[in-house]
Short mmCIF file of C-alpha atoms in Angstrom, two decimals:
data_model
loop_
_atom_site.label_atom_id
_atom_site.label_comp_id
_atom_site.label_asym_id
_atom_site.label_seq_id
_atom_site.Cartn_x
_atom_site.Cartn_y
_atom_site.Cartn_z
CA MET N 1 457.00 115.73 92.85
CA LYS N 2 453.91 115.40 94.94
CA LYS N 3 452.09 112.14 94.23
CA LEU N 4 448.69 112.73 92.76
CA LEU N 5 445.68 110.85 94.26
CA TYR N 6 442.76 110.09 92.00
CA PHE N 7 439.23 109.03 92.51
CA ILE N 8 436.34 108.31 90.23
CA LEU N 9 433.67 110.89 90.24
CA PHE N 10 429.95 110.10 90.21
CA SER N 11 430.29 106.71 91.85
CA ALA N 12 427.02 107.68 93.63
CA VAL N 13 423.76 107.42 91.75
CA VAL N 14 421.92 110.55 90.62
CA VAL N 15 418.41 109.51 91.55
CA VAL N 16 415.06 110.75 90.37
CA SER N 17 414.70 112.75 93.60
CA ALA N 18 417.05 115.27 91.84
CA CYS N 19 413.86 116.71 90.52
CA LYS N 20 412.46 118.32 93.72
CA LYS N 21 409.00 119.65 94.14
CA ASN N 22 410.15 123.22 93.47
CA ASP N 23 411.99 122.31 90.22
CA PRO N 24 410.75 124.15 87.05
CA GLY N 25 409.93 120.86 85.43
CA ASN N 26 407.48 119.83 88.04
CA ASN N 27 405.97 123.29 88.40
CA ASN N 28 405.39 123.59 84.67
CA ASN N 29 403.81 120.19 84.52
CA GLY N 30 401.54 121.17 87.40
CA SER N 31 401.68 117.79 89.11
CA GLY N 32 404.96 117.72 91.05
CA ASN N 33 406.32 114.29 91.48
CA ASN N 34 402.81 112.95 92.23
CA GLY N 35 401.46 111.03 89.36
CA ALA N 36 404.59 111.38 87.14
CA THR N 37 405.85 108.21 85.59
CA LYS N 38 409.35 106.84 85.95
CA LEU N 39 410.04 107.91 82.31
CA GLN N 40 408.84 111.51 82.94
CA LEU N 41 410.92 111.92 86.11
CA THR N 42 413.99 110.45 84.31
CA GLN N 43 413.48 112.78 81.38
CA ASP N 44 413.31 115.75 83.85
CA SER N 45 416.52 114.66 85.62
CA ILE N 46 418.41 114.21 82.39
CA TYR N 47 417.50 117.74 81.16
CA MET N 48 418.18 119.37 84.48
CA ILE N 49 421.64 117.86 84.70
CA ALA N 50 422.35 118.88 81.09
CA GLN N 51 421.25 122.48 81.92
CA GLU N 52 423.79 122.40 84.73
CA ASP N 53 426.88 120.63 83.28
CA TYR N 54 426.39 120.01 79.47
CA TYR N 55 429.38 121.64 77.76
CA TRP N 56 427.19 123.68 75.45
CA ASN N 57 424.43 124.38 77.94
CA SER N 58 424.26 128.00 77.07
CA PHE N 59 422.34 127.02 74.00
CA LEU N 60 419.69 125.10 75.81
CA PRO N 61 416.22 126.56 76.16
CA GLU N 62 414.36 126.65 79.52
CA TYR N 63 412.71 123.53 80.69
CA GLY N 64 409.20 124.66 79.83
CA ILE N 65 410.18 125.52 76.26
CA PHE N 66 412.07 122.33 75.58
CA ASN N 67 409.56 120.02 77.36
CA PRO N 68 411.58 116.88 77.91
CA ARG N 69 408.42 114.87 78.57
CA GLN N 70 407.21 115.17 75.04
CA TYR N 71 409.26 112.18 73.88
CA THR N 72 406.97 109.24 74.21
CA ALA N 73 406.46 107.75 70.76
CA GLN N 74 409.28 105.11 70.90
CA SER N 75 408.80 101.57 71.88
CA THR N 76 410.96 101.59 74.97
CA ASP N 77 411.91 104.13 77.70
CA LEU N 78 415.57 103.80 76.66
CA LEU N 79 414.66 104.83 73.00
CA ASN N 80 412.50 107.76 74.34
CA LEU N 81 415.34 109.05 76.52
CA SER N 82 417.73 108.73 73.54
CA GLN N 83 415.34 110.81 71.46
CA GLU N 84 415.28 113.46 74.12
CA ILE N 85 419.07 113.59 74.22
CA ASP N 86 419.27 113.74 70.43
CA ALA N 87 416.88 116.73 70.44
CA TYR N 88 418.70 118.90 72.97
CA THR N 89 422.13 118.11 71.60
CA GLN N 90 421.24 119.73 68.25
CA LYS N 91 420.62 123.10 69.80
CA SER N 92 424.24 124.38 69.84
CA GLN N 93 426.05 126.07 66.97
CA ASN N 94 429.68 125.57 65.97
CA PRO N 95 430.98 128.60 64.04
CA ALA N 96 433.94 126.59 62.88
CA ASN N 97 431.65 124.10 61.13
CA HIS N 98 429.08 126.25 59.35
CA ASN N 99 427.14 126.83 62.56
CA LEU N 100 426.15 123.19 62.69
CA PRO N 101 425.66 121.69 66.14
CA TYR N 102 428.82 120.68 68.00
CA GLU N 103 427.18 117.25 68.16
CA TYR N 104 426.32 117.17 64.47
CA ASP N 105 426.84 113.63 63.15
CA PRO N 106 427.42 113.87 59.31
CA PHE N 107 426.64 110.14 58.97
CA ASN N 108 423.50 110.31 61.00
CA PRO N 109 422.05 113.82 60.97
CA GLY N 110 419.71 114.63 63.89
CA SER N 111 421.41 112.10 66.21
CA SER N 112 423.87 113.22 68.86
CA LYS N 113 427.48 112.56 67.94
CA TYR N 114 428.67 112.28 71.46
CA SER N 115 425.85 112.17 74.15
CA PHE N 116 424.01 108.94 74.81
CA ILE N 117 422.30 106.85 77.45
CA ASP N 118 423.33 103.33 78.19
CA ASP N 119 421.72 100.27 79.80
CA GLY N 120 425.10 99.21 81.19
CA THR N 121 426.73 97.68 78.06
CA VAL N 122 429.28 100.51 77.51
CA ASN N 123 429.96 100.76 81.22
CA LYS N 124 430.82 96.97 81.40
CA ALA N 125 433.15 97.39 78.44
CA LEU N 126 435.02 100.29 80.10
CA ASN N 127 435.54 97.92 83.02
CA ALA N 128 436.95 95.34 80.62
CA VAL N 129 433.98 93.04 80.48
CA LYS N 130 432.17 92.31 77.23
CA GLY N 131 429.34 89.93 76.39
CA ASP N 132 429.27 89.45 72.64
CA PHE N 133 430.77 87.29 69.88
CA GLY N 134 434.07 89.07 69.97
CA PHE N 135 434.54 90.09 66.36
CA ASN N 136 434.13 93.25 64.22
CA TYR N 137 433.19 93.09 60.55
CA PHE N 138 433.80 95.52 57.76
CA TYR N 139 432.25 96.18 54.23
CA THR N 140 435.07 96.66 51.81
CA TYR N 141 434.75 98.83 48.71
CA ALA N 142 434.11 95.68 46.66
CA ASN N 143 431.12 95.01 48.92
CA VAL N 144 432.92 92.04 50.52
CA ILE N 145 432.26 91.47 54.21
CA ARG N 146 435.45 90.76 56.13
CA VAL N 147 436.27 90.14 59.70
CA SER N 148 438.35 93.21 60.80
CA LEU N 149 439.24 92.39 64.42
CA ILE N 150 438.99 89.42 66.84
CA GLN N 151 438.95 90.02 70.55
CA PRO N 152 441.38 87.75 72.39
CA GLY N 153 439.53 85.28 74.73
CA SER N 154 436.24 85.78 72.87
CA PRO N 155 434.01 83.11 71.30
CA ALA N 156 435.31 84.27 67.87
CA ALA N 157 438.90 83.70 68.95
CA ALA N 158 438.04 80.26 70.35
CA ALA N 159 436.48 79.35 67.01
CA GLY N 160 439.63 80.22 65.08
CA LEU N 161 438.36 83.30 63.22
CA GLN N 162 440.97 85.62 61.91
CA ARG N 163 441.19 89.17 60.66
CA SER N 164 440.69 89.16 56.84
CA ASP N 165 438.34 86.13 56.88
CA GLN N 166 435.49 86.72 54.33
CA ILE N 167 432.04 86.25 55.61
CA ILE N 168 429.99 84.68 52.78
CA GLY N 169 426.98 83.53 54.77
CA ILE N 170 425.11 84.38 58.02
CA ASN N 171 422.52 82.03 59.49
CA GLY N 172 422.02 80.43 56.10
CA GLN N 173 421.59 83.72 54.22
CA THR N 174 424.00 84.45 51.37
CA GLY N 175 424.31 86.74 48.30
CA ASN N 176 422.10 89.86 48.27
CA SER N 177 420.62 88.88 51.59
CA ILE N 178 423.87 90.10 53.24
CA TYR N 179 425.43 92.36 50.53
CA ILE N 180 424.70 96.01 49.94
CA THR N 181 422.46 96.59 46.95
CA ASN N 182 421.00 99.98 47.77
CA LEU N 183 423.91 102.35 47.43
CA LYS N 184 421.72 105.49 47.55
CA ASP N 185 420.95 104.71 51.17
CA PRO N 186 423.36 101.92 52.31
CA ALA N 187 422.65 102.30 56.01
CA ASN N 188 419.00 101.31 55.37
CA ASP N 189 419.83 98.56 52.89
CA ALA N 190 418.05 95.33 53.74
CA GLY N 191 421.28 93.28 53.56
CA TYR N 192 423.24 95.59 55.73
CA LYS N 193 420.46 95.73 58.36
CA TYR N 194 420.20 91.94 58.37
CA VAL N 195 423.85 91.54 59.08
CA SER N 196 423.91 94.24 61.69
CA ASN N 197 420.95 92.66 63.50
CA ALA N 198 422.46 89.20 63.40
CA VAL N 199 425.81 90.36 64.81
CA ASN N 200 424.72 92.90 67.35
CA ASN N 201 421.29 91.74 68.60
CA SER N 202 421.42 87.99 68.84
CA SER N 203 422.90 85.50 71.19
CA THR N 204 423.80 82.94 68.59
CA ILE N 205 425.12 83.24 65.03
CA THR N 206 426.25 80.80 62.36
CA LEU N 207 428.91 82.13 59.99
CA GLN N 208 430.07 80.70 56.70
CA ILE N 209 433.69 81.75 56.35
CA ARG N 210 436.09 81.76 53.37
CA LYS N 211 439.81 81.75 54.55
CA ALA N 212 442.65 83.51 52.71
CA ASN N 213 443.73 80.25 51.19
CA GLY N 214 440.25 79.71 49.62
CA THR N 215 439.10 77.03 51.96
CA GLU N 216 435.65 77.42 53.62
CA LYS N 217 434.32 76.59 57.10
CA THR N 218 431.11 77.02 59.11
CA VAL N 219 431.26 78.09 62.72
CA THR N 220 428.47 78.68 65.24
CA LEU N 221 429.19 81.26 67.96
CA ASN N 222 427.32 81.99 71.29
CA THR N 223 427.64 85.22 73.08
CA LYS N 224 429.47 85.13 76.43
CA SER N 225 431.17 87.50 78.86
CA TYR N 226 434.95 87.70 78.66
CA THR N 227 437.65 90.02 79.93
CA VAL N 228 438.90 92.54 77.38
CA ASN N 229 442.52 92.50 76.43
CA PRO N 230 443.05 95.75 74.62
CA VAL N 231 446.59 94.78 73.42
CA ILE N 232 445.46 92.89 70.25
CA TYR N 233 448.93 92.37 68.67
CA THR N 234 452.56 93.45 69.15
CA ASN N 235 455.85 92.93 67.19
CA THR N 236 459.13 94.49 66.39
CA TYR N 237 460.68 94.91 62.90
CA ALA N 238 464.41 95.16 62.26
CA LEU N 239 464.62 97.46 59.22
CA SER N 240 467.29 98.71 56.92
CA GLY N 241 469.48 101.61 58.04
CA GLY N 242 469.70 100.41 61.61
CA LYS N 243 466.04 101.28 62.31
CA THR N 244 463.82 99.14 64.42
CA ALA N 245 460.04 99.63 64.64
CA GLY N 246 457.88 98.72 67.59
CA TYR N 247 454.33 97.98 66.60
CA MET N 248 451.27 97.58 68.89
CA VAL N 249 447.54 97.25 68.13
CA PHE N 250 445.70 98.83 71.05
CA ASN N 251 441.95 98.58 70.80
CA SER N 252 440.34 100.25 73.92
CA PHE N 253 441.26 102.45 76.85
CA VAL N 254 439.74 100.38 79.71
CA ASP N 255 439.56 101.78 83.21
CA LEU N 256 443.26 101.94 84.44
CA LYS N 257 442.46 101.72 88.13
CA SER N 258 440.32 98.61 87.77
CA ASN N 259 442.55 96.81 85.30
CA PRO N 260 446.13 96.58 86.62
CA ALA N 261 446.73 93.62 84.27
CA VAL N 262 446.34 95.87 81.31
CA GLN N 263 448.89 98.40 82.78
CA ALA N 264 451.28 95.43 83.36
CA ARG N 265 450.71 94.27 79.73
CA LEU N 266 451.52 97.64 78.39
CA ASP N 267 454.68 97.84 80.57
CA SER N 268 455.69 94.41 79.23
CA VAL N 269 455.21 95.48 75.61
CA PHE N 270 457.30 98.62 76.04
CA ASN N 271 459.95 96.75 77.95
CA VAL N 272 460.35 94.51 74.92
CA PHE N 273 460.50 97.58 72.66
CA ALA N 274 463.22 99.01 74.87
CA SER N 275 465.20 95.76 74.81
CA LYS N 276 465.05 95.82 71.02
CA ASN N 277 466.22 99.46 70.87
CA VAL N 278 463.28 100.54 68.86
CA THR N 279 463.87 103.84 66.95
CA ASP N 280 460.22 104.35 65.91
CA LEU N 281 456.79 103.49 67.38
CA ILE N 282 453.80 102.43 65.37
CA ILE N 283 450.70 102.64 67.54
CA ASP N 284 447.59 101.11 65.81
CA LEU N 285 444.40 102.83 67.05
CA ARG N 286 442.26 102.26 63.90
CA TYR N 287 439.28 100.74 65.81
CA ASN N 288 439.88 102.26 69.20
CA GLY N 289 436.81 104.35 70.17
CA GLY N 290 438.36 105.60 73.38
CA GLY N 291 437.53 105.17 77.07
CA ASP N 292 439.42 106.06 80.27
CA VAL N 293 441.46 109.30 80.28
CA LEU N 294 443.87 107.93 82.83
CA MET N 295 444.69 105.01 80.58
CA SER N 296 445.35 107.51 77.79
CA ILE N 297 447.64 109.47 80.05
CA TYR N 298 449.50 106.32 80.90
CA LEU N 299 449.99 105.32 77.29
CA THR N 300 451.04 108.95 76.48
CA ASN N 301 453.77 108.69 79.15
CA LEU N 302 455.03 105.47 77.66
CA ILE N 303 455.19 106.92 74.17
CA ALA N 304 456.60 110.44 74.96
CA PRO N 305 460.39 111.04 75.05
CA SER N 306 462.11 111.57 78.38
CA SER N 307 462.99 115.15 77.41
CA VAL N 308 459.35 116.27 77.95
CA ASN N 309 459.19 114.99 81.62
CA GLY N 310 457.52 117.61 83.81
CA SER N 311 456.19 119.79 81.04
CA VAL N 312 452.57 120.36 80.42
CA MET N 313 450.72 117.58 78.63
CA ASN N 314 447.19 119.01 78.48
CA THR N 315 444.61 121.20 80.21
CA THR N 316 441.02 120.33 80.96
CA TYR N 317 438.25 122.99 80.37
CA TRP N 318 434.84 122.63 82.01
CA THR N 319 431.49 124.26 81.49
CA ALA N 320 431.09 127.83 82.59
CA ASN N 321 428.85 126.62 85.48
CA MET N 322 431.53 124.32 86.73
CA GLN N 323 434.21 126.94 86.45
CA ASN N 324 432.05 129.43 88.39
CA ASP N 325 431.17 127.01 91.15
CA LYS N 326 427.52 126.83 90.17
CA TYR N 327 426.67 123.06 89.94
CA PRO N 328 424.25 122.36 92.88
CA ILE N 329 423.07 118.96 91.66
CA ILE N 330 426.59 117.69 90.99
CA GLN N 331 427.69 119.26 94.28
CA LYS N 332 425.23 117.15 96.07
CA LYS N 333 426.80 113.92 94.78
CA LEU N 334 430.43 115.01 94.95
CA GLY N 335 430.60 116.84 98.20
CA PRO N 336 432.46 120.13 98.69
CA PHE N 337 435.09 121.19 96.21
CA SER N 338 437.45 124.10 96.81
CA THR N 339 436.46 127.44 95.16
CA GLY N 340 437.67 127.56 91.63
CA TYR N 341 438.53 123.91 91.47
CA PHE N 342 437.26 123.53 87.90
CA LYS N 343 438.94 126.60 86.52
CA PRO N 344 441.58 125.76 83.86
CA THR N 345 444.21 127.68 85.79
CA ASN N 346 443.81 125.34 88.80
CA ALA N 347 446.72 122.83 89.03
CA ALA N 348 444.11 120.08 89.30
CA GLN N 349 443.08 120.76 85.64
CA ILE N 350 446.69 120.73 84.31
CA GLU N 351 448.26 117.38 83.47
CA LYS N 352 452.01 117.11 83.18
CA PHE N 353 454.23 114.55 81.55
CA SER N 354 455.59 111.89 83.95
CA LYS N 355 457.63 109.57 81.71
CA VAL N 356 457.06 105.85 82.16
CA GLY N 357 459.56 103.17 80.91
CA SER N 358 462.78 103.57 79.00
CA VAL N 359 461.54 103.71 75.37
CA ASN N 360 462.93 107.00 74.17
CA VAL N 361 462.03 107.90 70.61
CA ASN N 362 461.16 111.17 68.84
CA ARG N 363 458.80 109.87 66.23
CA VAL N 364 455.53 108.00 66.40
CA PHE N 365 453.21 106.75 63.67
CA PHE N 366 449.47 106.39 64.61
CA LEU N 367 447.37 104.20 62.37
CA VAL N 368 443.81 105.68 62.32
CA THR N 369 440.41 105.44 60.71
CA GLY N 370 437.01 107.07 61.16
CA ASN N 371 436.57 104.82 64.18
CA THR N 372 439.60 106.26 65.98
CA ALA N 373 438.00 108.45 68.60
CA SER N 374 438.06 110.21 71.96
CA ALA N 375 440.86 108.96 74.24
CA SER N 376 442.68 107.77 71.16
CA GLU N 377 442.53 111.30 69.75
CA LEU N 378 443.49 112.61 73.10
CA THR N 379 446.62 110.46 73.10
CA ILE N 380 447.58 111.73 69.64
CA ASN N 381 446.93 115.36 70.64
CA ASN N 382 448.97 114.97 73.91
CA VAL N 383 452.24 114.13 72.11
CA LYS N 384 451.68 116.19 68.93
CA PRO N 385 453.66 119.21 70.31
CA LYS N 386 456.43 117.17 71.74
CA MET N 387 457.24 114.55 68.92
CA ASN N 388 457.20 113.99 65.22
CA VAL N 389 453.62 112.65 64.94
CA GLN N 390 452.54 111.00 61.68
CA LEU N 391 448.97 109.86 61.08
CA ILE N 392 448.38 107.05 58.53
CA GLY N 393 444.84 106.10 57.42
CA ASP N 394 441.60 108.12 57.22
CA THR N 395 440.26 111.12 59.13
CA THR N 396 439.61 110.26 62.76
CA TYR N 397 436.14 110.52 64.38
CA GLY N 398 436.52 113.88 65.96
CA LYS N 399 435.74 113.97 69.74
CA PRO N 400 437.81 116.44 71.79
CA VAL N 401 435.24 116.30 74.60
CA GLY N 402 434.48 113.79 77.35
CA PHE N 403 432.25 112.62 80.19
CA LEU N 404 432.34 112.17 83.90
CA SER N 405 432.22 108.44 84.67
CA ASN N 406 429.39 106.45 86.32
CA LEU N 407 426.74 109.12 86.25
CA THR N 408 423.48 107.24 86.46
CA VAL N 409 419.92 108.34 86.25
CA ASN N 410 417.18 105.84 87.43
CA GLY N 411 419.42 102.90 86.50
CA TYR N 412 420.61 104.18 83.23
CA TYR N 413 424.20 105.37 82.55
CA PHE N 414 423.98 108.96 81.32
CA TYR N 415 426.84 110.35 79.25
CA THR N 416 426.99 113.95 78.04
CA PRO N 417 430.09 116.15 77.44
CA GLU N 418 431.13 118.16 80.35
CA PHE N 419 434.71 119.06 79.43
CA GLU N 420 437.22 119.34 76.61
CA THR N 421 441.03 119.04 76.57
CA LYS N 422 443.68 120.99 74.84
CA ASN N 423 447.41 120.16 74.51
CA SER N 424 450.35 122.23 75.59
CA ASN N 425 450.03 124.36 72.42
CA GLY N 426 446.38 125.11 73.15
CA GLU N 427 445.34 122.82 70.24
CA GLY N 428 442.02 121.02 70.44
CA GLY N 429 438.55 121.48 68.92
CA TYR N 430 439.00 118.71 66.32
CA TYR N 431 435.26 118.17 66.11
CA THR N 432 435.47 117.14 62.42
CA GLY N 433 438.40 114.83 63.10
CA MET N 434 442.07 114.75 62.46
CA PRO N 435 442.92 114.49 58.78
CA PRO N 436 446.22 112.57 57.99
CA VAL N 437 447.01 114.53 54.92
CA GLY N 438 449.15 117.42 56.23
CA SER N 439 446.16 119.78 55.93
CA THR N 440 445.14 122.41 58.44
CA ALA N 441 442.16 121.82 60.71
CA THR N 442 440.81 123.39 63.93
CA GLY N 443 443.26 121.34 65.95
CA GLY N 444 446.36 122.33 63.85
CA THR N 445 448.30 120.62 61.17
CA TYR N 446 448.53 116.78 60.96
CA GLN N 447 451.31 115.22 59.02
CA GLY N 448 450.97 111.83 57.43
CA LYS N 449 449.28 110.08 54.58
CA ARG N 450 445.68 109.33 53.79
CA VAL N 451 445.39 105.60 52.99
CA ILE N 452 442.10 103.69 52.83
CA GLU N 453 442.16 100.43 54.76
CA ASN N 454 441.93 97.20 52.79
CA ILE N 455 441.33 94.15 55.02
CA GLN N 456 443.14 91.45 53.13
CA ASN N 457 446.03 90.95 55.58
CA ASP N 458 446.13 90.23 59.36
CA PHE N 459 447.64 92.52 61.91
CA GLY N 460 451.43 92.55 61.80
CA ASP N 461 451.68 91.44 58.12
CA ILE N 462 454.17 93.94 56.58
CA ASN N 463 451.97 94.01 53.43
CA GLU N 464 448.92 95.15 55.42
CA THR N 465 447.71 98.48 54.01
CA LEU N 466 448.47 100.93 56.76
CA LEU N 467 451.41 99.16 58.40
CA SER N 468 453.28 98.88 55.11
CA GLN N 469 453.10 102.71 54.76
CA ALA N 470 454.74 103.21 58.16
CA ILE N 471 457.44 100.70 57.63
CA GLY N 472 458.14 102.26 54.14
CA TYR N 473 458.52 105.66 55.63
CA ILE N 474 460.88 104.50 58.47
CA GLN N 475 463.09 102.70 56.01
CA ASN N 476 463.10 105.25 53.21
CA GLY N 477 462.15 108.60 54.75
CA ALA N 478 459.07 108.87 52.50
CA TYR N 479 455.76 107.16 52.10
CA PRO N 480 455.68 104.46 49.40
CA THR N 481 453.99 105.73 46.20
CA SER N 482 453.17 102.38 44.75
CA SER N 483 450.35 100.20 46.08
CA THR N 484 450.78 96.53 46.86
CA LEU N 485 447.01 96.09 47.27
CA ALA N 486 445.56 93.11 45.40
CA VAL N 487 442.41 93.80 43.42
CA GLN N 488 439.38 92.48 45.18
CA SER N 489 436.65 90.75 43.10
CA LEU N 490 433.13 91.85 43.56
CA SER N 491 430.73 89.73 45.49
CA THR N 492 428.10 87.98 43.39
CA ASN N 493 425.37 90.47 42.26
CA ALA N 494 426.96 93.19 44.42
CA VAL N 495 428.17 96.60 43.36
CA ALA N 496 431.21 98.60 44.47
CA MET N 497 430.82 101.37 47.15
CA SER N 498 432.28 104.80 47.11
CA ASP N 499 434.59 106.10 49.83
CA TYR N 500 431.74 108.04 51.48
CA GLN N 501 429.25 105.17 51.33
CA ARG N 502 431.65 102.72 52.96
CA ARG N 503 432.59 105.26 55.65
CA VAL N 504 428.90 105.81 56.46
CA LEU N 505 428.55 102.12 56.98
CA SER N 506 431.70 101.87 58.98
CA VAL N 507 430.79 104.64 61.35
CA ASN N 508 427.14 103.61 61.69
CA LYS N 509 428.20 99.99 62.36
CA GLN N 510 430.18 101.18 65.38
CA SER N 511 427.32 103.20 66.87
CA SER N 512 426.36 100.49 69.21
CA ARG N 513 429.75 100.89 70.83
CA LYS N 514 429.72 104.64 71.49
CA ASN N 515 433.08 106.47 71.15
CA SER N 516 433.63 107.59 74.66
CA MET N 517 436.21 109.48 76.88
CA PHE N 518 435.74 109.10 80.64
CA LEU N 519 437.47 111.35 83.13
CA THR N 520 439.06 110.44 86.53
CA LEU N 521 439.81 113.67 88.39
CA LYS N 522 442.70 114.54 90.62
CA ALA N 523 441.64 114.58 94.30
CA ASN N 524 440.33 117.74 95.67
CA LYS N 525 443.39 118.58 97.72
#
């Protein structure tokens, strides 16, 4: 089979000069580029690019009607640009979702669900570099704040924090200062906002921690840059009936080309699975917001059985402009592409299975939550027609579309959907997520069990909420009906939250780490 060569699109910068003197934006403004501010020119460029390549650009009004330069009320240029993007992404209508915008965010109406502009933070994370404390936190139904994930090599890992640790104090604040008391609007609760600001917008934090054994400790963390290791945890479980489960927590799809160590780590994990003769895979994507499509394809080829080798995995669909070779701004940056390159019938847009490794199973369990998004959902959708796929957890985020990588405008990284993918059965369009309850959604029927996560056990513990369900099914052929969950006591002066309220907080808390899917295209040959 002919070896496919790849390259990253948009490594060049889209500069403000994309708005030429004869552009509609400058004519309507009447000033050309002369006298326009950097913000105004950036706003022009963003809207012009969107009119060309935004996946739902047919809904966008003309420049003069939309007037991208009207967004000036925010305190920073980045916030003004974000407001512009939020505005134009609400113009589309999805008939499969009550004609709400395709980018409708039910947990933050009026804000774009997918499109965003970045100062470089997300781009660094895609390239496996983060600069934070290295932990995620989670409000449980009992209004307890628990550590949900620790990044290997991070300040939190060095301080000995573990998943399930309870956070009972932050920077000296305790009780209602950090708990949720306003359940009518939890995302705007003072305690929630205090915690979010302390974790996401500061360089130093002091945490008072209560361990599972009841002991308490105080740790002070300082942010630092560290290399992301997306393989958080792995193990194998010898089960009754001659079954063996291979379990991996995979937390981000970093850029495959730039991170050969991650590819090597995945190979090593699956080599161990093969040596243990695993009969079932359990892939934990509960906090994985996505990333590089190539990394998703590689993981797909590790998971898929050898019988599918050479068959269609998925097809990429571009905007009508791209399919019809009408993309002059992008063409300037990419150079010439063959006529019809972006049509879905072109071989360049059709990905086929190319099996990697010797793990050969016919069933895979994906552990998922509302923070499972983008390239994670792509991986699930890729193997769904080819294997027995079971989802355990909560409905996923819902992002069947993705971005071209490294598109920058005036120093900002600009992300807006240009394409969507569909699997070999033509299934996609899971804009409202993948529900693990055996129900029918736009993307087809998903088998599994809805189980709400309870963070009282570390990854790999067979009593952990989601993992225990997968192991029970593998051993007995059915999901456990009884719950092994311990009852959580309420925090002092706190009140319990509903499923919806906690989900709002969970999704909103992840908003600073946008769920993203970045595409690397096959070479134009």
